[in-house]
Tab-separated table of C-alpha atoms in Angstrom:
chain	number	residue	atom	x	y	z
U	1	MET	CA	23.778	18.901	-44.965
U	2	SER	CA	21.127	20.018	-41.943
U	3	ALA	CA	19.249	17.411	-39.722
U	4	PRO	CA	15.292	16.728	-40.824
U	5	THR	CA	12.949	18.455	-38.293
U	6	VAL	CA	9.940	16.930	-36.411
U	7	ALA	CA	7.046	17.199	-39.343
U	8	ARG	CA	4.285	15.105	-37.601
U	9	VAL	CA	3.463	13.209	-34.100
U	10	GLN	CA	0.542	11.076	-34.209
U	11	ALA	CA	-0.938	8.551	-31.832
U	12	VAL	CA	-2.733	5.566	-32.432
U	13	PRO	CA	-4.777	3.611	-29.896
U	14	TYR	CA	-4.927	-0.191	-30.130
U	15	ARG	CA	-6.141	-3.449	-27.765
U	16	LEU	CA	-4.259	-6.687	-27.029
U	17	PRO	CA	-6.023	-8.746	-24.837
U	18	LEU	CA	-4.046	-10.723	-22.262
U	19	THR	CA	-4.477	-14.483	-21.021
U	20	SER	CA	-5.694	-13.450	-18.184
U	21	ALA	CA	-6.649	-10.271	-16.014
U	22	LEU	CA	-3.588	-9.132	-14.054
U	23	ALA	CA	-4.177	-7.735	-10.593
U	24	TRP	CA	-1.877	-6.203	-8.202
U	25	GLY	CA	-2.213	-3.548	-5.033
U	26	ALA	CA	-5.062	-3.202	-2.892
U	27	HIS	CA	-8.003	-2.842	-5.972
U	28	SER	CA	-5.937	-2.501	-9.544
U	29	ALA	CA	-6.672	-5.075	-12.439
U	30	LEU	CA	-5.860	-5.155	-16.231
U	31	SER	CA	-7.486	-7.509	-18.847
U	32	ALA	CA	-6.357	-5.877	-21.778
U	33	ALA	CA	-3.324	-4.376	-23.164
U	34	GLU	CA	-4.781	-0.678	-24.544
U	35	HIS	CA	-2.108	1.376	-25.266
U	36	VAL	CA	-0.693	4.004	-27.831
U	37	LEU	CA	1.378	3.882	-30.768
U	38	VAL	CA	3.256	6.997	-31.382
U	39	GLN	CA	4.477	7.942	-34.255
U	40	VAL	CA	7.257	10.513	-34.689
U	41	THR	CA	7.494	11.796	-38.803
U	42	LEU	CA	10.443	13.618	-39.777
U	43	SER	CA	10.909	16.093	-42.730
U	44	ASP	CA	12.920	13.143	-44.903
U	45	GLY	CA	10.115	10.577	-44.233
U	46	THR	CA	11.794	9.287	-41.336
U	47	VAL	CA	9.420	7.491	-38.923
U	48	GLY	CA	10.501	6.663	-35.436
U	49	VAL	CA	7.469	4.516	-33.045
U	50	ALA	CA	7.400	3.770	-29.550
U	51	GLU	CA	4.951	2.334	-27.076
U	52	ALA	CA	2.920	4.321	-24.952
U	53	THR	CA	1.270	2.103	-21.649
U	54	PRO	CA	-1.843	4.711	-20.251
U	55	ARG	CA	-2.180	3.287	-16.475
U	56	PRO	CA	-4.735	5.569	-14.915
U	57	SER	CA	-4.886	4.245	-11.696
U	58	ILE	CA	-0.706	4.608	-11.226
U	59	TYR	CA	-0.167	7.531	-13.523
U	60	GLY	CA	-4.190	9.274	-14.010
U	61	GLU	CA	-3.390	8.874	-18.086
U	62	THR	CA	-5.665	7.074	-20.157
U	63	PRO	CA	-5.252	6.288	-24.295
U	64	VAL	CA	-7.550	9.417	-24.887
U	65	SER	CA	-5.415	11.296	-22.709
U	66	VAL	CA	-2.330	10.202	-24.000
U	67	VAL	CA	-3.556	11.378	-27.403
U	68	ALA	CA	-4.561	14.260	-26.142
U	69	ILE	CA	-1.473	15.614	-24.662
U	70	LEU	CA	0.406	14.634	-27.586
U	71	ALA	CA	-1.372	16.637	-29.667
U	72	HIS	CA	-0.941	19.526	-27.499
U	73	LEU	CA	3.111	18.784	-27.894
U	74	GLU	CA	3.158	18.308	-31.304
U	75	GLY	CA	3.059	22.422	-32.127
U	76	GLY	CA	6.070	22.692	-30.681
U	77	LEU	CA	7.832	19.967	-31.930
U	78	LEU	CA	7.323	21.126	-35.746
U	79	GLY	CA	10.136	22.135	-37.601
U	80	LEU	CA	12.837	21.537	-34.262
U	81	PRO	CA	15.618	19.615	-35.988
U	82	VAL	CA	15.677	16.092	-34.050
U	83	THR	CA	19.179	16.332	-33.579
U	84	ASP	CA	18.770	19.387	-30.807
U	85	GLU	CA	17.776	16.820	-28.312
U	86	ALA	CA	18.042	20.271	-25.715
U	87	ALA	CA	14.990	21.781	-27.204
U	88	LEU	CA	13.054	18.898	-27.886
U	89	ASN	CA	13.354	17.846	-24.227
U	90	ARG	CA	12.229	21.901	-23.328
U	91	ILE	CA	8.853	20.846	-25.443
U	92	ARG	CA	8.301	17.504	-24.391
U	93	ASN	CA	8.928	18.628	-20.397
U	94	SER	CA	6.624	21.585	-21.137
U	95	VAL	CA	3.809	19.269	-19.561
U	96	ALA	CA	3.958	17.889	-15.434
U	97	ASN	CA	3.109	14.678	-14.962
U	98	ASN	CA	1.703	12.625	-18.427
U	99	HIS	CA	4.725	10.351	-17.817
U	100	THR	CA	3.834	7.723	-20.223
U	101	ALA	CA	2.556	10.155	-23.272
U	102	ARG	CA	6.298	12.232	-22.284
U	103	GLY	CA	8.341	8.524	-22.285
U	104	ALA	CA	6.811	7.357	-25.546
U	105	LEU	CA	7.636	10.732	-27.321
U	106	ASP	CA	11.308	10.981	-26.271
U	107	MET	CA	11.943	6.829	-26.857
U	108	ALA	CA	9.748	7.529	-30.655
U	109	LEU	CA	12.189	10.672	-31.072
U	110	HIS	CA	15.309	8.780	-30.326
U	111	ASP	CA	14.081	5.900	-32.745
U	112	ALA	CA	13.644	8.388	-35.433
U	113	ARG	CA	17.101	10.308	-34.627
U	114	ALA	CA	18.707	7.089	-34.732
U	115	ARG	CA	17.345	6.444	-38.414
U	116	ALA	CA	17.524	9.520	-39.936
U	117	GLN	CA	21.163	9.063	-39.518
U	118	GLY	CA	21.168	5.405	-40.825
U	119	GLN	CA	21.703	3.349	-38.075
U	120	SER	CA	19.027	1.714	-35.452
U	121	LEU	CA	18.496	2.253	-31.747
U	122	PHE	CA	20.571	-1.212	-31.244
U	123	ASP	CA	23.428	1.011	-32.878
U	124	THR	CA	23.062	3.641	-30.630
U	125	LEU	CA	21.470	2.498	-27.197
U	126	LEU	CA	22.762	-0.825	-26.632
U	127	GLY	CA	25.353	-0.955	-23.679
U	128	PRO	CA	27.489	-4.025	-22.506
U	129	ASN	CA	25.386	-6.364	-21.276
U	130	THR	CA	23.499	-8.000	-24.164
U	131	GLN	CA	22.511	-10.796	-22.183
U	132	VAL	CA	19.967	-9.542	-19.563
U	133	ARG	CA	18.342	-11.910	-16.702
U	134	VAL	CA	14.666	-11.463	-17.148
U	135	SER	CA	11.942	-11.996	-14.449
U	136	PHE	CA	7.777	-12.415	-15.147
U	137	ILE	CA	5.302	-10.125	-13.425
U	138	LEU	CA	3.360	-12.851	-11.784
U	139	GLY	CA	-0.043	-10.938	-10.649
U	140	ILE	CA	-2.517	-11.737	-7.722
U	141	ALA	CA	-5.084	-14.468	-8.161
U	142	PRO	CA	-6.637	-17.655	-6.633
U	143	PRO	CA	-3.702	-19.882	-5.516
U	144	ALA	CA	-3.598	-22.534	-8.023
U	145	GLU	CA	-4.087	-20.781	-10.943
U	146	MET	CA	-0.633	-18.177	-9.721
U	147	LEU	CA	1.093	-21.361	-9.752
U	148	ALA	CA	-0.491	-22.448	-13.354
U	149	GLU	CA	0.928	-19.075	-14.704
U	150	ALA	CA	4.181	-19.653	-12.803
U	151	ARG	CA	4.628	-23.214	-14.238
U	152	ARG	CA	3.849	-21.454	-18.040
U	153	VAL	CA	6.599	-18.910	-17.539
U	154	VAL	CA	8.809	-20.996	-16.228
U	155	THR	CA	8.291	-23.417	-19.638
U	156	ALA	CA	8.856	-20.334	-21.558
U	157	GLY	CA	12.226	-19.225	-20.034
U	158	VAL	CA	11.963	-17.659	-17.281
U	159	ARG	CA	13.562	-18.458	-14.238
U	160	CYS	CA	12.418	-14.943	-11.696
U	161	LEU	CA	9.293	-14.285	-10.655
U	162	LYS	CA	8.491	-10.957	-9.032
U	163	VAL	CA	5.006	-11.818	-7.095
U	164	LYS	CA	2.575	-8.884	-6.785
U	165	VAL	CA	1.545	-9.147	-2.924
U	166	GLY	CA	-0.592	-7.004	-0.553
U	167	ARG	CA	-4.298	-8.305	-0.321
U	168	ASP	CA	-3.793	-10.799	1.823
U	169	HIS	CA	-0.748	-11.766	3.810
U	170	ALA	CA	-1.312	-15.427	4.863
U	171	ARG	CA	-2.519	-15.888	1.549
U	172	ASP	CA	0.488	-14.390	0.109
U	173	LEU	CA	3.177	-16.612	2.054
U	174	ALA	CA	1.133	-19.642	1.127
U	175	VAL	CA	1.583	-19.098	-2.643
U	176	ILE	CA	5.296	-17.956	-2.070
U	177	ALA	CA	5.735	-21.164	-0.413
U	178	ALA	CA	4.100	-23.332	-3.184
U	179	LEU	CA	6.552	-21.142	-5.790
U	180	ARG	CA	9.220	-22.662	-3.593
U	181	GLN	CA	7.947	-25.877	-3.200
U	182	GLU	CA	7.771	-26.098	-7.090
U	183	PHE	CA	10.885	-24.865	-8.569
U	184	GLY	CA	12.844	-24.573	-5.499
U	185	ALA	CA	16.369	-22.796	-5.997
U	186	ASP	CA	16.000	-22.941	-9.852
U	187	VAL	CA	13.501	-19.724	-9.862
U	188	GLN	CA	14.143	-16.320	-8.007
U	189	LEU	CA	11.834	-14.736	-6.336
U	190	TYR	CA	10.329	-11.705	-5.207
U	191	ALA	CA	7.655	-9.713	-4.324
U	192	ASP	CA	5.382	-6.302	-5.456
U	193	SER	CA	3.620	-4.823	-2.367
U	194	ASN	CA	2.843	-1.910	-4.029
U	195	GLU	CA	2.436	0.148	-1.183
U	196	THR	CA	-0.106	-2.075	0.572
U	197	LEU	CA	1.694	-2.565	3.960
U	198	THR	CA	1.496	0.185	6.933
U	199	PRO	CA	4.545	0.793	9.201
U	200	ASP	CA	3.259	-1.401	11.733
U	201	THR	CA	2.708	-4.765	9.489
U	202	ALA	CA	5.803	-4.127	7.455
U	203	PRO	CA	8.173	-5.325	9.734
U	204	ALA	CA	6.767	-8.767	10.932
U	205	ALA	CA	5.971	-9.061	6.718
U	206	LEU	CA	9.632	-7.881	5.396
U	207	ASP	CA	10.941	-10.760	7.879
U	208	ALA	CA	8.618	-13.658	6.744
U	209	MET	CA	9.412	-12.835	2.781
U	210	ARG	CA	13.180	-12.691	3.742
U	211	GLU	CA	12.605	-16.034	5.514
U	212	ALA	CA	10.998	-17.108	2.171
U	213	GLY	CA	14.144	-16.435	0.653
U	214	LEU	CA	12.619	-13.692	-1.366
U	215	LEU	CA	15.548	-11.627	-2.892
U	216	TYR	CA	13.906	-7.745	-2.341
U	217	VAL	CA	10.428	-6.066	-1.849
U	218	GLU	CA	8.989	-3.608	-3.965
U	219	GLU	CA	7.467	-0.149	-2.060
U	220	PRO	CA	6.225	-2.451	0.960
U	221	LEU	CA	4.907	0.990	1.954
U	222	PRO	CA	2.693	4.289	0.463
U	223	ALA	CA	5.227	6.681	-1.160
U	224	ARG	CA	3.692	9.796	0.573
U	225	ALA	CA	5.258	8.147	3.829
U	226	LEU	CA	8.667	9.009	3.629
U	227	ARG	CA	9.651	9.065	6.850
U	228	ALA	CA	8.923	6.012	7.301
U	229	ARG	CA	10.128	4.361	4.704
U	230	ALA	CA	13.889	5.675	5.465
U	231	ALA	CA	13.384	4.051	8.703
U	232	LEU	CA	11.790	0.921	7.804
U	233	HIS	CA	15.076	0.517	5.023
U	234	ALA	CA	17.537	1.784	7.557
U	235	GLN	CA	16.046	-1.318	9.865
U	236	GLY	CA	17.808	-3.700	7.088
U	237	ARG	CA	15.357	-6.208	7.079
U	238	LEU	CA	14.943	-7.234	3.517
U	239	PRO	CA	16.438	-4.779	0.193
U	240	ILE	CA	13.900	-2.708	-0.717
U	241	VAL	CA	13.003	-1.831	-4.784
U	242	ALA	CA	12.340	1.753	-5.695
U	243	ASP	CA	9.350	1.867	-7.677
U	244	ASP	CA	6.483	4.200	-6.833
U	245	SER	CA	8.292	6.311	-5.233
U	246	CYS	CA	10.812	6.950	-7.961
U	247	PHE	CA	8.888	7.991	-11.195
U	248	THR	CA	11.452	11.224	-11.979
U	249	PRO	CA	15.143	12.259	-11.674
U	250	ALA	CA	13.158	14.963	-8.980
U	251	ASP	CA	12.150	11.772	-7.126
U	252	LEU	CA	15.243	10.314	-7.327
U	253	GLU	CA	16.919	12.786	-5.758
U	254	ARG	CA	14.554	12.846	-2.897
U	255	GLU	CA	14.732	9.156	-1.859
U	256	LEU	CA	18.494	9.273	-1.774
U	257	ASP	CA	18.365	11.752	0.436
U	258	PHE	CA	16.520	9.819	3.144
U	259	ASP	CA	18.037	6.565	1.778
U	260	THR	CA	14.867	5.057	1.225
U	261	PHE	CA	15.989	1.933	-1.221
U	262	ASP	CA	18.653	-0.590	-2.495
U	263	VAL	CA	17.672	-1.291	-6.248
U	264	LEU	CA	16.065	1.396	-8.550
U	265	ASN	CA	13.110	0.607	-10.908
U	266	VAL	CA	13.365	2.175	-13.614
U	267	LYS	CA	10.927	2.153	-16.590
U	268	THR	CA	11.211	2.790	-20.384
U	269	ALA	CA	7.319	3.237	-20.615
U	270	ARG	CA	7.248	6.364	-18.144
U	271	ASN	CA	11.356	7.451	-17.709
U	272	GLY	CA	11.656	6.894	-22.068
U	273	PHE	CA	15.677	7.026	-22.678
U	274	THR	CA	16.701	10.243	-21.944
U	275	ASP	CA	15.664	10.384	-18.015
U	276	GLY	CA	16.081	6.413	-17.947
U	277	LEU	CA	19.430	6.717	-18.235
U	278	ALA	CA	19.958	9.575	-16.462
U	279	MET	CA	18.147	7.463	-13.320
U	280	LEU	CA	20.006	4.495	-13.594
U	281	ARG	CA	23.763	6.160	-13.885
U	282	ARG	CA	22.299	8.524	-10.602
U	283	ALA	CA	21.397	5.815	-8.753
U	284	ALA	CA	24.580	3.606	-9.473
U	285	ALA	CA	26.748	7.176	-8.623
U	286	ALA	CA	25.205	6.573	-5.152
U	287	GLY	CA	25.833	2.864	-4.531
U	288	LYS	CA	22.156	1.585	-5.408
U	289	ARG	CA	21.704	-1.048	-7.738
U	290	GLY	CA	19.397	-1.242	-11.110
U	291	MET	CA	16.947	-2.756	-12.639
U	292	VAL	CA	14.469	-2.162	-16.045
U	293	GLY	CA	10.505	-2.497	-15.268
U	294	SER	CA	7.627	-3.164	-17.227
U	295	GLN	CA	4.531	-1.721	-17.565
U	296	ALA	CA	3.009	-4.287	-18.703
U	297	SER	CA	4.708	-3.390	-21.987
U	298	THR	CA	3.636	-5.210	-24.982
U	299	GLY	CA	6.278	-6.308	-27.616
U	300	LEU	CA	7.638	-2.642	-28.864
U	301	GLY	CA	7.859	-1.794	-25.541
U	302	THR	CA	9.601	-4.724	-24.615
U	303	LEU	CA	12.527	-4.066	-27.088
U	304	HIS	CA	12.735	-0.500	-25.714
U	305	ALA	CA	13.263	-1.356	-22.039
U	306	ALA	CA	15.328	-4.143	-22.949
U	307	LEU	CA	17.999	-2.011	-24.655
U	308	LEU	CA	18.298	-0.285	-21.267
U	309	ALA	CA	18.116	-2.969	-19.362
U	310	THR	CA	21.866	-3.739	-21.521
U	311	GLN	CA	23.645	-1.068	-19.671
U	312	SER	CA	26.059	-1.575	-17.591
U	313	GLU	CA	24.001	0.181	-13.917
U	314	VAL	CA	21.657	-2.480	-14.606
U	315	THR	CA	22.552	-5.536	-12.227
U	316	GLU	CA	19.133	-6.908	-11.468
U	317	PRO	CA	16.775	-9.376	-12.792
U	318	CYS	CA	14.573	-7.123	-15.315
U	319	GLU	CA	10.731	-7.408	-16.428
U	320	LEU	CA	11.083	-8.306	-20.296
U	321	SER	CA	8.915	-11.049	-20.176
U	322	PHE	CA	5.146	-9.502	-20.016
U	323	VAL	CA	4.815	-10.492	-23.755
U	324	LEU	CA	3.969	-13.927	-22.183
U	325	LYS	CA	1.003	-12.611	-21.109
U	326	LEU	CA	-0.392	-11.520	-23.848
U	327	GLN	CA	-2.546	-13.265	-26.563
U	328	ASP	CA	-1.040	-11.680	-29.981
U	329	ASP	CA	1.560	-8.946	-30.323
U	330	LEU	CA	2.400	-6.189	-32.674
U	331	LEU	CA	6.210	-7.705	-33.493
U	332	ASN	CA	6.482	-9.644	-36.418
U	333	GLN	CA	8.193	-12.689	-34.178
U	334	PRO	CA	7.975	-13.270	-30.975
U	335	ILE	CA	10.507	-12.614	-27.956
U	336	VAL	CA	12.065	-15.735	-26.914
U	337	PHE	CA	13.612	-16.564	-23.503
U	338	GLN	CA	16.208	-19.151	-23.097
U	339	ASN	CA	17.471	-20.481	-19.216
U	340	GLY	CA	16.110	-16.569	-17.585
U	341	TRP	CA	18.173	-14.431	-20.390
U	342	LEU	CA	16.939	-12.668	-23.373
U	343	ASP	CA	19.428	-12.624	-25.825
U	344	VAL	CA	18.750	-8.576	-26.307
U	345	ALA	CA	21.157	-8.198	-29.313
U	346	ALA	CA	19.170	-11.176	-30.980
U	347	LEU	CA	16.231	-8.743	-31.430
U	348	ARG	CA	17.673	-6.213	-33.870
U	349	HIS	CA	15.129	-7.401	-36.511
U	350	HIS	CA	11.816	-7.165	-34.387
U	351	ALA	CA	9.339	-4.887	-35.758
U	352	LEU	CA	6.197	-3.439	-36.016
U	353	ASP	CA	3.986	-5.719	-38.211
U	354	PRO	CA	1.756	-3.933	-40.359
U	355	ASP	CA	-0.813	-6.094	-40.254
U	356	LYS	CA	-1.353	-6.206	-36.814
U	357	VAL	CA	-1.118	-2.985	-36.333
U	358	ALA	CA	-4.103	-2.615	-38.391
U	359	ARG	CA	-5.859	-5.739	-37.139
U	360	TYR	CA	-5.432	-4.322	-33.266
U	361	ARG	CA	-6.032	-0.430	-33.658
U	362	LEU	CA	-9.006	1.521	-32.228
């Protein structure tokens, strides 16, 4: 029997409010998850789904642009067998950039392919490490608000916090000190500078973060400052996480050539499963550690990120708890964290709630 073919690609924008705004970098902020549900329907009626998380200030995408690029790609995908991954990827990658649109399309195709074979993504992608350590993204806010949110998520089962920093170094260190005093060694901390430091200020800032007991720092310098980043990494002051500098497999090859980082942050939201798996394996082969990050994913995106996080190449806590910042979600049941861990295998029966999709679609 021949494999079913792609019959339709749909994009459904939706909006989920947050419990509070998420602020990061020099001036970026997010007050709601304005995302796009991507649905790939096959000729046999099978439907695969994924979440696109457009971030205008990072990738230049908006919900409107995601809808438009998927409509543009649909014509080339129609009629292709869902099992012909090479052909599907040629079409998916026939446009530059558009990272979250292409990443979500890749995941929806993976989902449709598994379903057409009578399986699920848990059958085809679940890795050996089904218990995954989780982290929570603690955005920039007044210190009292950051501490209150940290208490809330730690109570909810998180034991690692990724602290957004970079607007006021003295304030950042004070927040980190307050978090350390509050939680002691029970909660791990690391920083995300989002490219806000300079070659002159970074050495002292990293020294201070190391003295404060942080695990590592993510993207301390601007991604464009390649030689400065390589020089900073060579100093060995604090392990460095690559994120904004490693959007694509090609970016990763450049960063490996210049040896700019210690830990690779792969995001299914922009890399999908195909590139995400390839990048984790490539980085591990080069002796780098791996983590799976979040682009402020809601429940569906978290399920997909969690599956990637079970791979053997993932060694660090993964950003799988952003759902704790949502007022509501599209899933039929909540994602639960226990003592810093997520049991990914237990998420097998989590699925979209059609009533919630209808309620929050735009």
